[in-house]
Every structure is written in C-alpha cells, then in structure tokens.
Amino acid sequence: GSGVVELVDQNVAPGEVVKTPTADLNVVIPASLELSCLPHNSWTVLANREVVLKVGILDKEGNKVHLSDNLVIELVVDGTFFQVTSSLTNGTLHTGVPLVPGQTKVSATLVGAGTCTLATPVTTSTTMEILADMSLVPQLSVLPWDPVTHSQYTVKHTLTGGDSPLTWSSSDTSISTTSQLGMSSVSGS
C-alpha cells in the first residue's frame, strides 16, 4: 500500500495555518536483488585487494527499496576464493579480500525482515573473477625538468603479476607516451 507521512510541529498553535513537510510512503514486495562489487563496480577484481560487496533490493518496477536495519540477507561465497572480513548485521554490506586467482560464485538471498520471513526468498547470484595481483615498477617516476635543454627521458616499466594480454597507455600523451613494451618516453618540448 501507500500513504503520506506528515510532520506535526508541536510549536504551532491550533488553528495556525502552516504548511507542514510531507513524504510519500510506499510499501512494496521485494522482487529482485542487486549485487555490486565496489570500489570499481566491477566483478573482475585483483587478489589481495580489499573490496566491498553490496546487496540492494528492487521492487517489480526496478525502484530501489530502503534497506532497513532488521533485514535478513544471507551472502554465500566460497571461502577458498574470498574471505569476508566484516559485514553489516542486516547483510547488505560485506567487506572482504579475494584470496586466489580464479572464478567463484557470489549469491545473496533475502530471507525476510526481523521475525517475518518471506514465503519465497528472493535470490540472485553472479560470478567474481579474481586475477593475480599486479604491481608496476617503478610506481612513481620523478624527473628533473630543465626549461633550457628541454630534457628527454626514457623510463622502463615492469609489471609483476597479472595475465596477458595487456595494453600499455599514458593518461596524458602531451607529457609522456608509452610503448607496448612498457617504455615511457618523456619529452620536454
């Protein structure tokens, strides 16, 4: 059903005309769940890098439902691939660390709210792809600039971890260009 919530201000005298704030309230049946993997909103993650798994509830029209504190949501993920380090009591947010490269199924089930259980629990699942952790050496290159000689430099980057194929690129090609071998050329022109 639906209704209107109205704020009653006890400081307003009876008979005084004041527009009070109101809000629409809709009570809906949960139709589906939505799983998100943060911070990059991608289910392809790197091993040993913390991520947050978020469970959302949608009605039959795809509108997001307010997540109350008394929800009962169960999250299932294989402990050999993913370690949950903390969770909210209502099951809507889980922090954890992908452990080893591979693929694992992540499932969430809305069982109910408080002591009220759903006749038919709402379930969803997705696949998390875990890639080997990657690091780039050097992570930071600080190069001196000489406005007279217009210094030029070449920096070799090395990647550890990850899987091929990879593509190298530079975020600002007016400062530096990077070859597909990981060589960055910096030109002071």
PDB file of N, CA and C in Angstrom, residues 17-60:
ATOM      1  N   VAL A  17      -2.212  28.385  10.387  1.00  0.00           N
ATOM      2  CA  VAL A  17      -2.036  27.757   9.082  1.00  0.00           C
ATOM      3  C   VAL A  17      -0.543  27.729   8.742  1.00  0.00           C
ATOM      4  N   VAL A  18      -0.001  26.528   8.725  1.00  0.00           N
ATOM      5  CA  VAL A  18       1.417  26.335   8.396  1.00  0.00           C
ATOM      6  C   VAL A  18       1.518  25.116   7.482  1.00  0.00           C
ATOM      7  N   LYS A  19       2.268  25.275   6.403  1.00  0.00           N
ATOM      8  CA  LYS A  19       2.465  24.130   5.515  1.00  0.00           C
ATOM      9  C   LYS A  19       3.508  23.216   6.149  1.00  0.00           C
ATOM     10  N   THR A  20       3.088  21.998   6.493  1.00  0.00           N
ATOM     11  CA  THR A  20       3.997  21.054   7.139  1.00  0.00           C
ATOM     12  C   THR A  20       4.629  20.133   6.094  1.00  0.00           C
ATOM     13  N   PRO A  21       5.864  19.721   6.351  1.00  0.00           N
ATOM     14  CA  PRO A  21       6.536  18.824   5.400  1.00  0.00           C
ATOM     15  C   PRO A  21       5.856  17.453   5.355  1.00  0.00           C
ATOM     16  N   THR A  22       5.808  16.886   4.166  1.00  0.00           N
ATOM     17  CA  THR A  22       5.220  15.555   3.995  1.00  0.00           C
ATOM     18  C   THR A  22       6.132  14.708   3.106  1.00  0.00           C
ATOM     19  N   ALA A  23       5.916  13.407   3.169  1.00  0.00           N
ATOM     20  CA  ALA A  23       6.649  12.479   2.318  1.00  0.00           C
ATOM     21  C   ALA A  23       5.721  11.337   1.940  1.00  0.00           C
ATOM     22  N   ASP A  24       5.855  10.864   0.721  1.00  0.00           N
ATOM     23  CA  ASP A  24       5.087   9.697   0.289  1.00  0.00           C
ATOM     24  C   ASP A  24       5.753   8.433   0.815  1.00  0.00           C
ATOM     25  N   LEU A  25       4.937   7.475   1.221  1.00  0.00           N
ATOM     26  CA  LEU A  25       5.434   6.197   1.722  1.00  0.00           C
ATOM     27  C   LEU A  25       4.770   5.082   0.931  1.00  0.00           C
ATOM     28  N   ASN A  26       5.593   4.229   0.341  1.00  0.00           N
ATOM     29  CA  ASN A  26       5.087   3.093  -0.422  1.00  0.00           C
ATOM     30  C   ASN A  26       5.628   1.804   0.183  1.00  0.00           C
ATOM     31  N   VAL A  27       4.766   0.874   0.453  1.00  0.00           N
ATOM     32  CA  VAL A  27       5.174  -0.427   0.942  1.00  0.00           C
ATOM     33  C   VAL A  27       5.046  -1.390  -0.233  1.00  0.00           C
ATOM     34  N   VAL A  28       6.181  -2.015  -0.599  1.00  0.00           N
ATOM     35  CA  VAL A  28       6.207  -2.862  -1.794  1.00  0.00           C
ATOM     36  C   VAL A  28       6.754  -4.242  -1.457  1.00  0.00           C
ATOM     37  N   ILE A  29       6.486  -5.168  -2.325  1.00  0.00           N
ATOM     38  CA  ILE A  29       7.027  -6.513  -2.191  1.00  0.00           C
ATOM     39  C   ILE A  29       8.368  -6.542  -2.920  1.00  0.00           C
ATOM     40  N   PRO A  30       9.422  -7.049  -2.266  1.00  0.00           N
ATOM     41  CA  PRO A  30      10.718  -7.120  -2.956  1.00  0.00           C
ATOM     42  C   PRO A  30      10.650  -8.095  -4.128  1.00  0.00           C
ATOM     43  N   ALA A  31      11.125  -7.662  -5.294  1.00  0.00           N
ATOM     44  CA  ALA A  31      11.045  -8.502  -6.492  1.00  0.00           C
ATOM     45  C   ALA A  31      12.394  -9.094  -6.881  1.00  0.00           C
ATOM     46  N   SER A  32      13.463  -8.336  -6.641  1.00  0.00           N
ATOM     47  CA  SER A  32      14.785  -8.834  -7.027  1.00  0.00           C
ATOM     48  C   SER A  32      15.866  -8.195  -6.167  1.00  0.00           C
ATOM     49  N   LEU A  33      17.033  -8.802  -6.213  1.00  0.00           N
ATOM     50  CA  LEU A  33      18.202  -8.273  -5.513  1.00  0.00           C
ATOM     51  C   LEU A  33      19.218  -7.815  -6.548  1.00  0.00           C
ATOM     52  N   GLU A  34      20.061  -6.896  -6.129  1.00  0.00           N
ATOM     53  CA  GLU A  34      21.101  -6.351  -6.988  1.00  0.00           C
ATOM     54  C   GLU A  34      22.427  -6.466  -6.236  1.00  0.00           C
ATOM     55  N   LEU A  35      23.422  -7.126  -6.828  1.00  0.00           N
ATOM     56  CA  LEU A  35      24.747  -7.255  -6.231  1.00  0.00           C
ATOM     57  C   LEU A  35      25.701  -6.279  -6.897  1.00  0.00           C
ATOM     58  N   SER A  36      26.519  -5.598  -6.086  1.00  0.00           N
ATOM     59  CA  SER A  36      27.537  -4.681  -6.610  1.00  0.00           C
ATOM     60  C   SER A  36      28.855  -4.990  -5.930  1.00  0.00           C
ATOM     61  N   CYS A  37      29.947  -4.824  -6.680  1.00  0.00           N
ATOM     62  CA  CYS A  37      31.290  -5.013  -6.140  1.00  0.00           C
ATOM     63  C   CYS A  37      32.012  -3.672  -6.247  1.00  0.00           C
ATOM     64  N   LEU A  38      32.308  -3.084  -5.103  1.00  0.00           N
ATOM     65  CA  LEU A  38      32.906  -1.759  -5.045  1.00  0.00           C
ATOM     66  C   LEU A  38      34.383  -1.873  -4.659  1.00  0.00           C
ATOM     67  N   PRO A  39      35.267  -0.959  -4.986  1.00  0.00           N
ATOM     68  CA  PRO A  39      35.000   0.418  -5.350  1.00  0.00           C
ATOM     69  C   PRO A  39      34.855   0.654  -6.851  1.00  0.00           C
ATOM     70  N   HIS A  40      35.162  -0.307  -7.704  1.00  0.00           N
ATOM     71  CA  HIS A  40      35.178  -0.047  -9.143  1.00  0.00           C
ATOM     72  C   HIS A  40      33.924  -0.518  -9.868  1.00  0.00           C
ATOM     73  N   ASN A  41      32.955  -1.039  -9.115  1.00  0.00           N
ATOM     74  CA  ASN A  41      31.697  -1.523  -9.693  1.00  0.00           C
ATOM     75  C   ASN A  41      31.956  -2.548 -10.805  1.00  0.00           C
ATOM     76  N   SER A  42      32.915  -3.446 -10.534  1.00  0.00           N
ATOM     77  CA  SER A  42      33.279  -4.486 -11.495  1.00  0.00           C
ATOM     78  C   SER A  42      33.470  -5.797 -10.748  1.00  0.00           C
ATOM     79  N   TRP A  43      33.032  -6.889 -11.362  1.00  0.00           N
ATOM     80  CA  TRP A  43      33.193  -8.211 -10.750  1.00  0.00           C
ATOM     81  C   TRP A  43      34.515  -8.855 -11.144  1.00  0.00           C
ATOM     82  N   THR A  44      35.363  -8.154 -11.859  1.00  0.00           N
ATOM     83  CA  THR A  44      36.734  -8.596 -12.099  1.00  0.00           C
ATOM     84  C   THR A  44      37.608  -7.837 -11.111  1.00  0.00           C
ATOM     85  N   VAL A  45      38.219  -8.577 -10.183  1.00  0.00           N
ATOM     86  CA  VAL A  45      38.972  -7.962  -9.089  1.00  0.00           C
ATOM     87  C   VAL A  45      40.370  -8.565  -9.021  1.00  0.00           C
ATOM     88  N   LEU A  46      41.240  -7.919  -8.254  1.00  0.00           N
ATOM     89  CA  LEU A  46      42.600  -8.403  -8.063  1.00  0.00           C
ATOM     90  C   LEU A  46      42.720  -9.100  -6.714  1.00  0.00           C
ATOM     91  N   ALA A  47      43.468 -10.197  -6.684  1.00  0.00           N
ATOM     92  CA  ALA A  47      43.707 -10.920  -5.434  1.00  0.00           C
ATOM     93  C   ALA A  47      44.414 -10.002  -4.442  1.00  0.00           C
ATOM     94  N   ASN A  48      44.082 -10.163  -3.181  1.00  0.00           N
ATOM     95  CA  ASN A  48      44.707  -9.437  -2.063  1.00  0.00           C
ATOM     96  C   ASN A  48      44.390  -7.945  -2.022  1.00  0.00           C
ATOM     97  N   ARG A  49      43.371  -7.510  -2.756  1.00  0.00           N
ATOM     98  CA  ARG A  49      42.945  -6.104  -2.711  1.00  0.00           C
ATOM     99  C   ARG A  49      41.517  -6.059  -2.173  1.00  0.00           C
ATOM    100  N   GLU A  50      41.319  -5.337  -1.090  1.00  0.00           N
ATOM    101  CA  GLU A  50      40.014  -5.291  -0.414  1.00  0.00           C
ATOM    102  C   GLU A  50      38.913  -4.745  -1.321  1.00  0.00           C
ATOM    103  N   VAL A  51      37.760  -5.400  -1.274  1.00  0.00           N
ATOM    104  CA  VAL A  51      36.575  -4.949  -1.999  1.00  0.00           C
ATOM    105  C   VAL A  51      35.375  -4.978  -1.062  1.00  0.00           C
ATOM    106  N   VAL A  52      34.308  -4.324  -1.487  1.00  0.00           N
ATOM    107  CA  VAL A  52      33.064  -4.305  -0.721  1.00  0.00           C
ATOM    108  C   VAL A  52      31.958  -4.881  -1.600  1.00  0.00           C
ATOM    109  N   LEU A  53      31.233  -5.852  -1.061  1.00  0.00           N
ATOM    110  CA  LEU A  53      30.099  -6.445  -1.761  1.00  0.00           C
ATOM    111  C   LEU A  53      28.834  -5.838  -1.183  1.00  0.00           C
ATOM    112  N   LYS A  54      28.009  -5.261  -2.047  1.00  0.00           N
ATOM    113  CA  LYS A  54      26.806  -4.547  -1.620  1.00  0.00           C
ATOM    114  C   LYS A  54      25.576  -5.244  -2.198  1.00  0.00           C
ATOM    115  N   VAL A  55      24.574  -5.450  -1.343  1.00  0.00           N
ATOM    116  CA  VAL A  55      23.325  -6.074  -1.769  1.00  0.00           C
ATOM    117  C   VAL A  55      22.224  -5.016  -1.710  1.00  0.00           C
ATOM    118  N   GLY A  56      21.506  -4.828  -2.817  1.00  0.00           N
ATOM    119  CA  GLY A  56      20.385  -3.897  -2.877  1.00  0.00           C
ATOM    120  C   GLY A  56      19.107  -4.648  -3.184  1.00  0.00           C
ATOM    121  N   ILE A  57      17.978  -4.047  -2.847  1.00  0.00           N
ATOM    122  CA  ILE A  57      16.669  -4.653  -3.092  1.00  0.00           C
ATOM    123  C   ILE A  57      15.898  -3.759  -4.058  1.00  0.00           C
ATOM    124  N   LEU A  58      15.242  -4.390  -5.036  1.00  0.00           N
ATOM    125  CA  LEU A  58      14.445  -3.661  -6.023  1.00  0.00           C
ATOM    126  C   LEU A  58      13.011  -4.174  -6.005  1.00  0.00           C
ATOM    127  N   ASP A  59      12.053  -3.267  -6.309  1.00  0.00           N
ATOM    128  CA  ASP A  59      10.669  -3.714  -6.450  1.00  0.00           C
ATOM    129  C   ASP A  59      10.446  -4.196  -7.882  1.00  0.00           C
ATOM    130  N   LYS A  60       9.223  -4.581  -8.226  1.00  0.00           N
ATOM    131  CA  LYS A  60       8.964  -5.150  -9.555  1.00  0.00           C
ATOM    132  C   LYS A  60       9.160  -4.153 -10.685  1.00  0.00           C
TER     133      LYS A  60
END
